């Protein structure tokens, strides 16, 4: 299990993608990755930021959404309303690794 509290919105999209790839690679097959982001901050940041910064925020959000769509846990996300600001907690699962060459025709050869 990995619990990440990194402020992904402060990083470049390529760095976020690299970190997420490393997290998922470090986990055992089926391992659990949890991270969070604050609700409403993307909208607020893009509204108040310069055009290039707003584009970066949207690109980071897209990277995180891509990983959530691909590796999202069946239990889904949750929201911690008691947190200020409220936080969306995302739960991902590392993919199961395939074992090749173990079919009955080639087994033991």
XYZ file of N, CA, C and O in Angstrom:
436
model
N 0.839 -1.177 0.000
C 0.000 0.000 0.000
C 0.882 1.237 0.000
O 1.897 1.285 0.689
N 0.479 2.213 -0.787
C 1.135 3.525 -0.811
C 0.054 4.571 -0.572
O -0.994 4.543 -1.218
N 0.313 5.482 0.352
C -0.554 6.634 0.581
C 0.266 7.865 0.234
O 1.302 8.126 0.842
N -0.179 8.594 -0.768
C 0.554 9.769 -1.234
C -0.176 11.040 -0.842
O -1.379 11.171 -1.067
N 0.575 11.956 -0.278
C 0.026 13.263 0.088
C 0.712 14.374 -0.709
O 0.705 15.535 -0.302
N 1.319 14.001 -1.836
C 2.001 14.996 -2.654
C 1.000 15.966 -3.274
O -0.083 15.555 -3.695
N 1.363 17.238 -3.367
C 0.481 18.230 -3.994
C 0.641 18.188 -5.518
O 1.336 19.014 -6.114
N 0.018 17.209 -6.164
C 0.225 16.982 -7.590
C -0.024 18.224 -8.434
O 0.624 18.415 -9.461
N -0.955 19.068 -8.032
C -1.265 20.266 -8.820
C -0.103 21.263 -8.853
O -0.103 22.170 -9.678
N 0.873 21.079 -7.997
C 2.040 21.971 -8.004
C 3.144 21.488 -8.941
O 4.158 22.161 -9.091
N 2.954 20.330 -9.570
C 3.990 19.726 -10.406
C 3.612 19.802 -11.883
O 2.452 20.012 -12.237
N 4.605 19.559 -12.724
C 4.370 19.478 -14.165
C 3.654 18.165 -14.494
O 3.861 17.158 -13.808
N 2.831 18.148 -15.526
C 2.097 16.929 -15.885
C 3.017 15.719 -16.114
O 2.679 14.606 -15.695
N 4.161 15.915 -16.762
C 5.083 14.797 -17.010
C 5.621 14.223 -15.708
O 5.801 13.010 -15.593
N 5.889 15.080 -14.733
C 6.368 14.607 -13.431
C 5.266 13.824 -12.722
O 5.532 12.775 -12.121
N 4.038 14.286 -12.797
C 2.916 13.573 -12.173
C 2.757 12.194 -12.810
O 2.606 11.189 -12.114
N 2.835 12.127 -14.136
C 2.739 10.839 -14.828
C 3.868 9.911 -14.382
O 3.645 8.734 -14.109
N 5.071 10.433 -14.287
C 6.224 9.632 -13.852
C 6.042 9.128 -12.422
O 6.318 7.957 -12.126
N 5.577 9.990 -11.535
C 5.346 9.581 -10.146
C 4.285 8.489 -10.056
O 4.460 7.493 -9.345
N 3.191 8.661 -10.783
C 2.123 7.662 -10.746
C 2.613 6.323 -11.306
O 2.319 5.267 -10.747
N 3.385 6.382 -12.395
C 3.967 5.149 -12.952
C 4.872 4.465 -11.934
O 4.821 3.249 -11.756
N 5.691 5.251 -11.248
C 6.602 4.682 -10.242
C 5.837 4.083 -9.071
O 6.198 3.031 -8.553
N 4.813 4.769 -8.631
C 3.987 4.233 -7.545
C 3.423 2.868 -7.930
O 3.518 1.901 -7.181
N 2.811 2.804 -9.111
C 2.163 1.561 -9.526
C 3.176 0.445 -9.769
O 2.885 -0.718 -9.522
N 4.361 0.800 -10.225
C 5.422 -0.189 -10.427
C 5.952 -0.704 -9.091
O 6.301 -1.875 -8.971
N 5.991 0.157 -8.091
C 6.531 -0.225 -6.774
C 5.587 -1.152 -6.009
O 6.027 -1.901 -5.135
N 4.320 -1.113 -6.346
C 3.340 -1.945 -5.638
C 3.395 -3.395 -6.114
O 3.732 -3.669 -7.265
N 3.046 -4.305 -5.238
C 2.865 -5.696 -5.651
C 1.616 -5.750 -6.528
O 0.764 -4.856 -6.453
N 1.472 -6.771 -7.378
C 0.260 -6.880 -8.195
C -0.995 -6.826 -7.314
O -1.092 -7.506 -6.300
N -1.911 -5.956 -7.685
C -3.131 -5.778 -6.906
C -2.964 -4.854 -5.716
O -3.911 -4.623 -4.973
N -1.736 -4.308 -5.532
C -1.480 -3.398 -4.416
C -2.305 -2.125 -4.527
O -2.811 -1.760 -5.588
N -2.437 -1.430 -3.434
C -3.353 -0.294 -3.297
C -2.586 1.026 -3.229
O -1.637 1.154 -2.458
N -3.008 2.005 -4.049
C -2.468 3.361 -4.026
C -3.597 4.311 -3.672
O -4.668 4.261 -4.279
N -3.376 5.158 -2.684
C -4.355 6.162 -2.279
C -3.707 7.537 -2.368
O -2.567 7.726 -1.944
N -4.434 8.489 -2.948
C -3.989 9.883 -2.977
C -5.222 10.767 -2.922
O -6.347 10.294 -3.055
N -5.027 12.048 -2.702
C -6.189 12.927 -2.569
C -5.934 14.269 -3.233
O -4.805 14.647 -3.531
N -7.015 14.967 -3.457
C -6.989 16.340 -3.944
C -8.165 17.081 -3.334
O -9.177 16.469 -2.990
N -8.014 18.363 -3.196
C -9.067 19.152 -2.564
C -10.149 19.523 -3.569
O -9.859 19.895 -4.707
N -11.407 19.419 -3.150
C -12.532 19.762 -4.017
C -12.566 21.264 -4.286
O -12.360 22.077 -3.383
N -12.835 21.618 -5.528
C -13.002 23.022 -5.890
C -11.725 23.775 -6.173
O -11.780 24.875 -6.722
N -10.583 23.212 -5.817
C -9.349 23.977 -5.998
C -8.940 24.081 -7.463
O -8.368 25.089 -7.867
N -9.257 23.067 -8.280
C -8.914 23.144 -9.701
C -9.654 24.301 -10.355
O -9.056 25.110 -11.071
N -10.939 24.411 -10.078
C -11.730 25.508 -10.653
C -11.209 26.858 -10.194
O -11.057 27.786 -10.993
N -10.933 26.965 -8.917
C -10.440 28.229 -8.371
C -9.071 28.581 -8.931
O -8.825 29.720 -9.328
N -8.173 27.589 -8.976
C -6.826 27.839 -9.500
C -6.868 28.257 -10.967
O -6.160 29.179 -11.366
N -7.655 27.562 -11.787
C -7.695 27.903 -13.209
C -8.353 29.260 -13.434
O -7.997 29.967 -14.376
N -9.275 29.641 -12.568
C -9.916 30.944 -12.685
C -8.940 32.077 -12.370
O -8.937 33.115 -13.039
N -8.089 31.866 -11.367
C -7.197 32.924 -10.897
C -5.808 32.901 -11.539
O -5.060 33.870 -11.414
N -5.460 31.848 -12.217
C -4.105 31.698 -12.747
C -3.964 32.326 -14.130
O -4.942 32.579 -14.829
N -2.703 32.540 -14.501
C -2.415 32.946 -15.870
C -2.731 31.786 -16.800
O -2.844 30.650 -16.380
N -2.840 32.087 -18.069
C -3.262 31.099 -19.061
C -2.373 29.846 -19.053
O -2.877 28.721 -19.061
N -1.060 30.006 -19.017
C -0.143 28.849 -19.044
C -0.289 28.007 -17.782
O -0.276 26.775 -17.842
N -0.426 28.664 -16.633
C -0.594 27.936 -15.367
C -1.930 27.206 -15.353
O -2.011 26.065 -14.899
N -2.974 27.826 -15.838
C -4.284 27.186 -15.893
C -4.234 25.953 -16.796
O -4.815 24.911 -16.466
N -3.520 26.047 -17.901
C -3.376 24.899 -18.804
C -2.619 23.771 -18.113
O -2.957 22.592 -18.277
N -1.605 24.116 -17.324
C -0.850 23.099 -16.591
C -1.745 22.404 -15.570
O -1.719 21.182 -15.439
N -2.552 23.158 -14.845
C -3.478 22.566 -13.872
C -4.423 21.577 -14.553
O -4.645 20.472 -14.068
N -4.979 21.992 -15.695
C -5.898 21.107 -16.416
C -5.181 19.851 -16.916
O -5.741 18.757 -16.889
N -3.932 20.013 -17.352
C -3.163 18.860 -17.837
C -2.869 17.883 -16.701
O -2.953 16.667 -16.879
N -2.539 18.394 -15.519
C -2.299 17.524 -14.354
C -3.592 16.801 -13.984
O -3.594 15.594 -13.723
N -4.700 17.520 -13.973
C -5.993 16.898 -13.666
C -6.310 15.794 -14.670
O -6.838 14.738 -14.296
N -5.962 15.996 -15.929
C -6.203 14.979 -16.958
C -5.347 13.738 -16.718
O -5.820 12.613 -16.892
N -4.093 13.934 -16.317
C -3.215 12.794 -16.013
C -3.794 11.988 -14.851
O -3.891 10.757 -14.913
N -4.196 12.662 -13.792
C -4.758 11.972 -12.633
C -6.068 11.262 -12.990
O -6.319 10.142 -12.538
N -6.883 11.899 -13.823
C -8.136 11.276 -14.251
C -7.858 10.038 -15.111
O -8.562 9.027 -14.997
N -6.831 10.106 -15.943
C -6.452 8.954 -16.775
C -6.046 7.760 -15.914
O -6.498 6.635 -16.141
N -5.204 8.007 -14.913
C -4.780 6.922 -14.024
C -5.958 6.395 -13.216
O -6.080 5.193 -12.998
N -6.841 7.283 -12.781
C -8.012 6.853 -12.020
C -8.940 6.002 -12.888
O -9.492 5.004 -12.417
N -9.106 6.383 -14.146
C -9.957 5.610 -15.044
C -9.343 4.243 -15.339
O -10.054 3.239 -15.402
N -8.038 4.191 -15.495
C -7.375 2.943 -15.856
C -7.216 1.999 -14.672
O -7.386 0.793 -14.795
N -6.880 2.538 -13.490
C -6.529 1.700 -12.345
C -7.458 1.886 -11.147
O -7.176 1.385 -10.067
N -8.564 2.608 -11.344
C -9.468 2.891 -10.239
C -9.979 1.629 -9.560
O -10.294 0.640 -10.210
N -10.026 1.674 -8.259
C -10.502 0.558 -7.438
C -12.011 0.432 -7.599
O -12.712 1.425 -7.782
N -12.513 -0.789 -7.506
C -13.959 -1.012 -7.632
C -14.741 -0.293 -6.540
O -15.917 0.004 -6.718
N -14.109 -0.010 -5.413
C -14.787 0.719 -4.337
C -14.907 2.206 -4.652
O -15.608 2.921 -3.961
N -14.207 2.662 -5.673
C -14.316 4.040 -6.123
C -13.648 5.046 -5.211
O -12.891 4.709 -4.315
N -13.959 6.288 -5.488
C -13.416 7.400 -4.719
C -14.336 7.687 -3.540
O -15.478 7.246 -3.508
N -13.814 8.463 -2.616
C -14.639 8.915 -1.507
C -14.325 10.388 -1.244
O -13.301 10.896 -1.676
N -15.230 11.058 -0.562
C -15.033 12.469 -0.219
C -15.040 12.595 1.297
O -15.915 12.060 1.971
N -14.050 13.302 1.803
C -13.962 13.582 3.239
C -14.500 14.993 3.440
O -13.790 15.978 3.228
N -15.763 15.082 3.803
C -16.436 16.372 3.935
C -15.982 17.132 5.182
O -16.073 18.351 5.225
N -15.506 16.426 6.198
C -15.082 17.104 7.431
C -13.747 17.821 7.278
O -13.360 18.612 8.116
N -13.015 17.494 6.211
C -11.754 18.171 5.938
C -12.051 19.570 5.404
O -13.042 19.784 4.721
N -11.202 20.532 5.702
C -11.342 21.884 5.164
C -10.110 22.235 4.351
O -9.038 22.350 4.923
N -10.215 22.400 3.043
C -11.412 22.146 2.253
C -11.667 20.645 2.113
O -10.754 19.838 2.338
N -12.885 20.272 1.741
C -13.174 18.846 1.565
C -12.216 18.220 0.553
O -11.786 18.872 -0.396
N -11.875 16.960 0.776
C -10.895 16.286 -0.072
C -11.512 15.059 -0.740
O -12.259 14.317 -0.116
N -11.196 14.881 -2.023
C -11.582 13.659 -2.738
C -10.420 12.688 -2.617
O -9.296 13.007 -2.987
N -10.704 11.518 -2.076
C -9.694 10.478 -1.900
C -9.874 9.478 -3.027
O -10.965 8.962 -3.237
N -8.798 9.235 -3.748
C -8.836 8.298 -4.881
C -8.091 7.025 -4.499
O -7.046 7.085 -3.849
N -8.665 5.913 -4.920
C -8.101 4.603 -4.617
C -7.805 3.881 -5.926
O -8.720 3.667 -6.732
N -6.550 3.525 -6.151
C -6.145 2.808 -7.353
C -5.571 1.447 -6.966
O -5.094 1.266 -5.843
N -5.593 0.533 -7.913
C -5.005 -0.800 -7.729
C -3.952 -1.022 -8.796
O -4.185 -0.746 -9.975
N -2.797 -1.533 -8.388
C -1.754 -1.890 -9.341
C -2.251 -3.052 -10.188
O -2.949 -3.942 -9.690
N -1.912 -3.064 -11.470
C -2.393 -4.154 -12.327
C -1.773 -5.489 -11.943
O -0.656 -5.544 -11.432
N -2.528 -6.539 -12.206
C -1.997 -7.893 -12.040
C -1.010 -8.118 -13.175
O -1.257 -7.707 -14.296
N 0.093 -8.735 -12.875
C 1.093 -8.995 -13.906
C 0.786 -10.321 -14.590
O 0.386 -11.281 -13.942
N 0.990 -10.362 -15.888
C 0.743 -11.583 -16.657
C 1.976 -12.477 -16.611
O 3.103 -11.997 -16.637
N 1.747 -13.766 -16.562
C 2.829 -14.739 -16.627
C 2.688 -15.431 -17.977
O 1.671 -16.046 -18.259
N 3.726 -15.302 -18.807
C 3.673 -15.865 -20.151
C 4.376 -17.212 -20.184
O 5.253 -17.498 -19.385
N 3.997 -18.029 -21.158
C 4.658 -19.305 -21.375
C 4.258 -20.378 -20.387
O 5.003 -21.319 -20.165
N 3.082 -20.260 -19.784
C 2.667 -21.278 -18.816
C 1.450 -22.052 -19.297
O 0.787 -22.699 -18.521
N 1.178 -21.980 -20.612
C 0.045 -22.777 -21.094
C 0.406 -24.262 -21.056
O 1.557 -24.630 -20.931
N -0.576 -25.109 -21.160
C -0.345 -26.553 -20.968
C 0.557 -27.150 -22.025
O 1.254 -28.129 -21.758
N 0.623 -26.578 -23.237
C 1.477 -27.115 -24.297
C 2.949 -26.876 -24.034
O 3.787 -27.703 -24.376
N 3.293 -25.740 -23.424
C 4.706 -25.433 -23.245
C 5.168 -25.592 -21.811
O 6.328 -25.410 -21.501
N 4.257 -25.941 -20.901
C 4.623 -26.051 -19.495
C 5.665 -27.150 -19.304
O 5.543 -28.254 -19.802
N 6.730 -26.832 -18.620
C 7.764 -27.799 -18.288
C 8.765 -28.034 -19.407
O 9.649 -28.856 -19.284
N 8.654 -27.316 -20.510
C 9.607 -27.519 -21.603
C 10.685 -26.482 -21.570
O 10.569 -25.417 -21.162
